Amino acid sequence: MSNSFGEIFRLTTFGESHGKGIGGVIDGCPPRVLVDVKSIGNELARRRPGQSGITTSRRESDEVEFLSGLYEGKTTGTPIAFIVRNEDSHSSDYAEISQKFRPSHADYTYQVKYGLRDPRGGGRSSARETVARCVAGAVAKQILRSQGIEIRGYTSQVGKVRLEGTYEAYDLSVTETNAVRCPDVVKALEMESLIKEVQADGDTVGGIVTCVIMGVPAGVGEPVFDKLQATLARAMLSINAAKGFDYGDGFDAPLYSGSQHNDVFLNDQGTIRTKTNYSGGIQGGISNGETIYFRVAFKAVATVLKEQETVTLTGTPTTLKVKGRHDPCVLPRAVPVVEAMAAITILDFLLRQKMYVE
Amino acid sequence: MSNSFGEIFRLTTFGESHGKGIGGVIDGCPPRVLVDVKSIGNELARRRPGQSGITTSRRESDEVEFLSGLYEGKTTGTPIAFIVRNEDSHSSDYAEISQKFRPSHADYTYQVKYGLRDPRGGGRSSARETVARCVAGAVAKQILRSQGIEIRGYTSQVGKVRLEGTYEAYDLSVTETNAVRCPDVVKALEMESLIKEVQADGDTVGGIVTCVIMGVPAGVGEPVFDKLQATLARAMLSINAAKGFDYGDGFDAPLYSGSQHNDVFLNDQGTIRTKTNYSGGIQGGISNGETIYFRVAFKAVATVLKEQETVTLTGTPTTLKVKGRHDPCVLPRAVPVVEAMAAITILDFLLRQKMYVE
Amino acid sequence: MSNSFGEIFRLTTFGESHGKGIGGVIDGCPPRVLVDVKSIGNELARRRPGQSGITTSRRESDEVEFLSGLYEGKTTGTPIAFIVRNEDSHSSDYAEISQKFRPSHADYTYQVKYGLRDPRGGGRSSARETVARCVAGAVAKQILRSQGIEIRGYTSQVGKVRLEGTYEAYDLSVTETNAVRCPDVVKALEMESLIKEVQADGDTVGGIVTCVIMGVPAGVGEPVFDKLQATLARAMLSINAAKGFDYGDGFDAPLYSGSQHNDVFLNDQGTIRTKTNYSGGIQGGISNGETIYFRVAFKAVATVLKEQETVTLTGTPTTLKVKGRHDPCVLPRAVPVVEAMAAITILDFLLRQKMYVE
Amino acid sequence: MSNSFGEIFRLTTFGESHGKGIGGVIDGCPPRVLVDVKSIGNELARRRPGQSGITTSRRESDEVEFLSGLYEGKTTGTPIAFIVRNEDSHSSDYAEISQKFRPSHADYTYQVKYGLRDPRGGGRSSARETVARCVAGAVAKQILRSQGIEIRGYTSQVGKVRLEGTYEAYDLSVTETNAVRCPDVVKALEMESLIKEVQADGDTVGGIVTCVIMGVPAGVGEPVFDKLQATLARAMLSINAAKGFDYGDGFDAPLYSGSQHNDVFLNDQGTIRTKTNYSGGIQGGISNGETIYFRVAFKAVATVLKEQETVTLTGTPTTLKVKGRHDPCVLPRAVPVVEAMAAITILDFLLRQKMYVE
């Protein structure tokens, strides 16, 4: 069951980097939704390799084929299966890798866990798996949008270049105007320069994605183990290369005293709201109607074009210099994946909340 | 199902702060384990209120009563139910709270979600719920210990006072010798002073718990959505007042290039190991045999003994000054809870891993 | 998770025959329900041992203690835990049984599965576990009743004495007027005589429970693996001593041709209904608005007061003559258990169906 | 989640009768299994339409395409996705059906549940969905066979023609030698004649499948709600047209007294076994090492080639005479589906049992 996510709107993904394709099955999608195929294509385009000079040059057209669950363009309430076929797979690139473990990749751990592995492009452990999440996320986003819920992710840090302000300081519509997906155009240029510099050196760099969810009504999320932030954290840490998650004031929270960062309630023209939003829109695991925001830290891509020490399958020390096409920085392409997982999470909780209504 | 955690070793908790007690049911505990009641008592003592001058003065003896699942002291493979009865509940303290929402507590969100709530001490949203996690965690720890796995949490930051080194810089056996549970005795004194200062001001302060898991064999964890770090993140963010989670170099990862923080493999006297451990013992969601370590950020306790603005149930602006006994800092008591959730998570994955063995 | 049932309204049970008690946790009960404690008591009284001359003389007052989830008598949406303490447990009766396997009991299979077992009264495998189902079922029934749904079980066969008509032939309000719970008073006397006869001989006898569910709206149930009948079948076969389940014309279905037993649709004063109801109110796994009915076959109780061959723990042939107090026929007490499981199943599906409503 | 089955070896199916195809995803299949594609083909051939004169003339080649989870012919432990493309779909046949509800089909209930439906061939409610179960069942069977476990289903009743003996009375290798899959060649001819007679009349007939599972070790199955028989019952009642399930002496159990049908234990050359097997190989929900056997009753196929009364979408009375190609009797093709679900169930429990082993 480790390949499934969600309690009611439940996505199961399948597929490997260099197998036939990456796909998924969505069980529990509400019926009678007219699926906007174009908006799915847009999300895939945002995640697609080769979209700019700072992403891998692997070419994938990433066309989604729906296998079930739609009739005359509408969801029927039955499982929606889909596949995005792989095209540009150079399996020959991976002969050496089948015999040596790439540092900080999943080669070694898969080998130990399963006693074998598909070495072609990392097989199941490849970030190409996230294409399925973007398809499901696009469907979820569409349903959320009809409920007035919008999700906006952006790159807030690359290497040491970081945005100092919170999401409220930026015009998030700017995000998609540059290759790094940063709402601050000046910082965006700095980030892009840094990525190109690192790339020229055959190296890679990490960063942080900030994600903002607007319009979630109060009362969404479940207590105790399925707190909204707990499920978002699981969702985000399930993304390849993610190293951390926090929400609201997050890791800065220890710097505030209780009286400083408590979000006091006020009556805003008949609506109960909070004066500040250190809580990140979540209290006790349940949304309070304010904007939800969180951060996800990503490490630098493990594939560097430099010679590295490693060992063979049998433990003999050796060196490895990976060739091929890889992202110098995962950030721009991670933004739509973060948004997709947020969309799936929020929609699932919205559907769970229906249980409480008479 | 939001009150359950784990796939095979599955804990379901129940109970409210001022109801009859807090309890749980463990389904899927391996049979034939001689339960060490004393070690469970020790864990509860570490979480118990009133254990030192920097915790709440609420008195609870926190005696656990096992209701099922044991025979002649051993687990039988059937559900282990238990309850820790509440004793020191002053429900009269909570009359005002039933009519006003405490800032940054779950009062408002529970009210919206369910259309009613148990106002006594926060009801189900109280951190008293974590006593059940400590019972289950103590059982899990005992089983893990028999497999050579040890879990050690400690306070690494309170307010601005922080440990600069990683876990390797400290003697973790020192942790339990001071009230804040910090392995650096000098910093521990600073932290304790800060907490007392904040307490004297009727205020509260947050901090960070670092947790270290030693002895987990390679191959534990599941790919994609149940990555080891994803499940640990969910586990930790499900703890009251937790605001963030990261593992390995976490939120510092963006500061390293790929070639700097890749953990290259080497052959250590016949065992494949990594030279460094930026990965925090996890690669591709699966343990690689190195030490697992992660951090959990906690905000300051929301209950401050100062007057705060808020609104009534019907949205009328008012003020609230909470009386009563509360923790000035959650950190010392959060350490055993973090460890308990880590223990439950690791044991569950160890049991899941049995499926792959022939 | 094998001790849990239900997807949204989820019951987890715990406890052994001669341990501290039998209890359960209901997660996912709708909030704001005023729990009718008296109706729970009534259901427990229907299941209680010693209620008549044809049930075991074991005496249990079966008082339920609620441990959580209620505030001022109402459900709060948080887990409802409860326990029914054991009272009349003569553990000394079971010394011999700890060394010998009782034929057609679960002694041998538990021993093999877990490597140990609680021999006192069958431990977890005792039908006393069903008391927890009756508590949860009573809560479910109350909610269903508010939605116009009624569940009526009755004994339709004991040994060879059987009712020939379907449920429509009987006045089901008669059921509770006799000790066997049969709506045909003449047959009830025959059944009672048969049970007493068998009892006098130190033997036991089985039978069939028929259960009728009225008022379920069309559209309840899920396709494919969670068909309404599939989940009812699982629910019923999970009851101790149950040997079979069928619904509608069930095992008689093969005797009808398609054209004979198809339920043709008609317009009944504006409502789409079926002329006949061979389908038992379910088509394609989903309710069609007609009355749901099904049967559950029960074997004779395995505990007979006669000497039987068996083997010891180590496989040595021996004989066993069980003493003690046991039911000569499980049927009268099985009726409320069947109803309880039906109630839990239907309520869970009703809550799941809310997902599809806009 | 209603389209998923199994806790560890978990099958999720998708697809509609006249969509692109029927497929599935197996999550949790053990790694390192060399998949025997030919044996999968054999199972699909047993379920395939058009295999004999007494099955529908719809032609499907039923070629399975694996989409993921295999590398060099072996399972890798990652999800195994597959699809069987639809070929012979005459969607034009279904124009009338989109406006009228076919009696005893799922047209009406799907329409009510979802507010829309795919009318082509019954869409998701078509028994064509079971092709995915046969693929997964074939994989499961292969793994079971390597553990010495064999599953054998056969037709034991068609209309009034029934086998009188239990499974022990027949040579089950005879089953596959005739079109009805009956191990008694004389009865097989009677059954075949009956089916042809019914078919000539444009009508349909039901029957019973008996299934035998040999070689399951003692200790398999989980107590309380996941009893082996409970899960088998759910599995079987989830098959289209199934109306009942019983195991061991099943619905005949009430005819035996406890002393008659208790299965006494004996020592069979060092192995603890039972003298008789009325229990059907299961005691307390757990296998006891004896042969498991059960029955599944199937109703006559709802599609008859006769004019029937019905109503339109809006409730107007009308008549309907279905044209097209349909099975006169589901039995021969139901046998491999029953076996497939049994295989999936048993394998899942075998994997769950690994948890208890040290």
PDB file of C-alpha atoms in Angstrom, chain B residues 1 7-8 28-32 77-78 223 351 354-358, chain D residues 1 7-8 28-32 77-78 223 351 354-358:
ATOM      1  CA  MET B   1      -9.313   6.279  11.204  1.00  0.00           C
ATOM      2  CA  GLU B   7       0.094  -0.375   9.221  1.00  0.00           C
ATOM      3  CA  ILE B   8       0.945  -3.553  11.139  1.00  0.00           C
ATOM      4  CA  GLY B  28      -0.580  -6.149  15.553  1.00  0.00           C
ATOM      5  CA  CYS B  29       1.952  -6.325  18.349  1.00  0.00           C
ATOM      6  CA  PRO B  30       4.109  -9.429  17.903  1.00  0.00           C
ATOM      7  CA  PRO B  31       3.220 -12.261  20.286  1.00  0.00           C
ATOM      8  CA  ARG B  32       5.440 -13.803  22.964  1.00  0.00           C
ATOM      9  CA  GLY B  77      -0.796 -11.311  19.408  1.00  0.00           C
ATOM     10  CA  THR B  78      -4.285  -9.997  20.187  1.00  0.00           C
ATOM     11  CA  PRO B 223       9.144   3.516  -1.486  1.00  0.00           C
ATOM     12  CA  LEU B 351       7.438  -5.678  10.618  1.00  0.00           C
ATOM     13  CA  LYS B 354       9.355  -9.148   6.896  1.00  0.00           C
ATOM     14  CA  MET B 355       7.176  -9.511   3.843  1.00  0.00           C
ATOM     15  CA  TYR B 356      10.184  -9.360   1.541  1.00  0.00           C
ATOM     16  CA  VAL B 357      12.131 -12.139   3.215  1.00  0.00           C
ATOM     17  CA  GLU B 358      11.748 -15.603   1.805  1.00  0.00           C
TER      18      GLU B 358
ATOM     19  CA  MET D   1     -10.699   2.238  -1.889  1.00  0.00           C
ATOM     20  CA  GLU D   7      -3.790  -5.869   2.857  1.00  0.00           C
ATOM     21  CA  ILE D   8      -0.252  -6.670   1.681  1.00  0.00           C
ATOM     22  CA  GLY D  28       2.991  -5.606  -2.437  1.00  0.00           C
ATOM     23  CA  CYS D  29       3.880  -8.562  -4.633  1.00  0.00           C
ATOM     24  CA  PRO D  30       7.021 -10.239  -3.277  1.00  0.00           C
ATOM     25  CA  PRO D  31      10.147  -9.439  -5.279  1.00  0.00           C
ATOM     26  CA  ARG D  32      12.345 -11.889  -7.197  1.00  0.00           C
ATOM     27  CA  GLY D  77       8.738  -5.465  -5.348  1.00  0.00           C
ATOM     28  CA  THR D  78       7.322  -2.319  -6.962  1.00  0.00           C
ATOM     29  CA  PRO D 223      -8.853 -13.355  14.265  1.00  0.00           C
ATOM     30  CA  LEU D 351       2.264 -12.702   3.751  1.00  0.00           C
ATOM     31  CA  LYS D 354       5.122 -13.564   8.293  1.00  0.00           C
ATOM     32  CA  MET D 355       4.730 -10.858  10.920  1.00  0.00           C
ATOM     33  CA  TYR D 356       4.401 -13.459  13.673  1.00  0.00           C
ATOM     34  CA  VAL D 357       7.579 -15.331  12.884  1.00  0.00           C
ATOM     35  CA  GLU D 358      10.683 -14.294  14.752  1.00  0.00           C
TER      36      GLU D 358
END
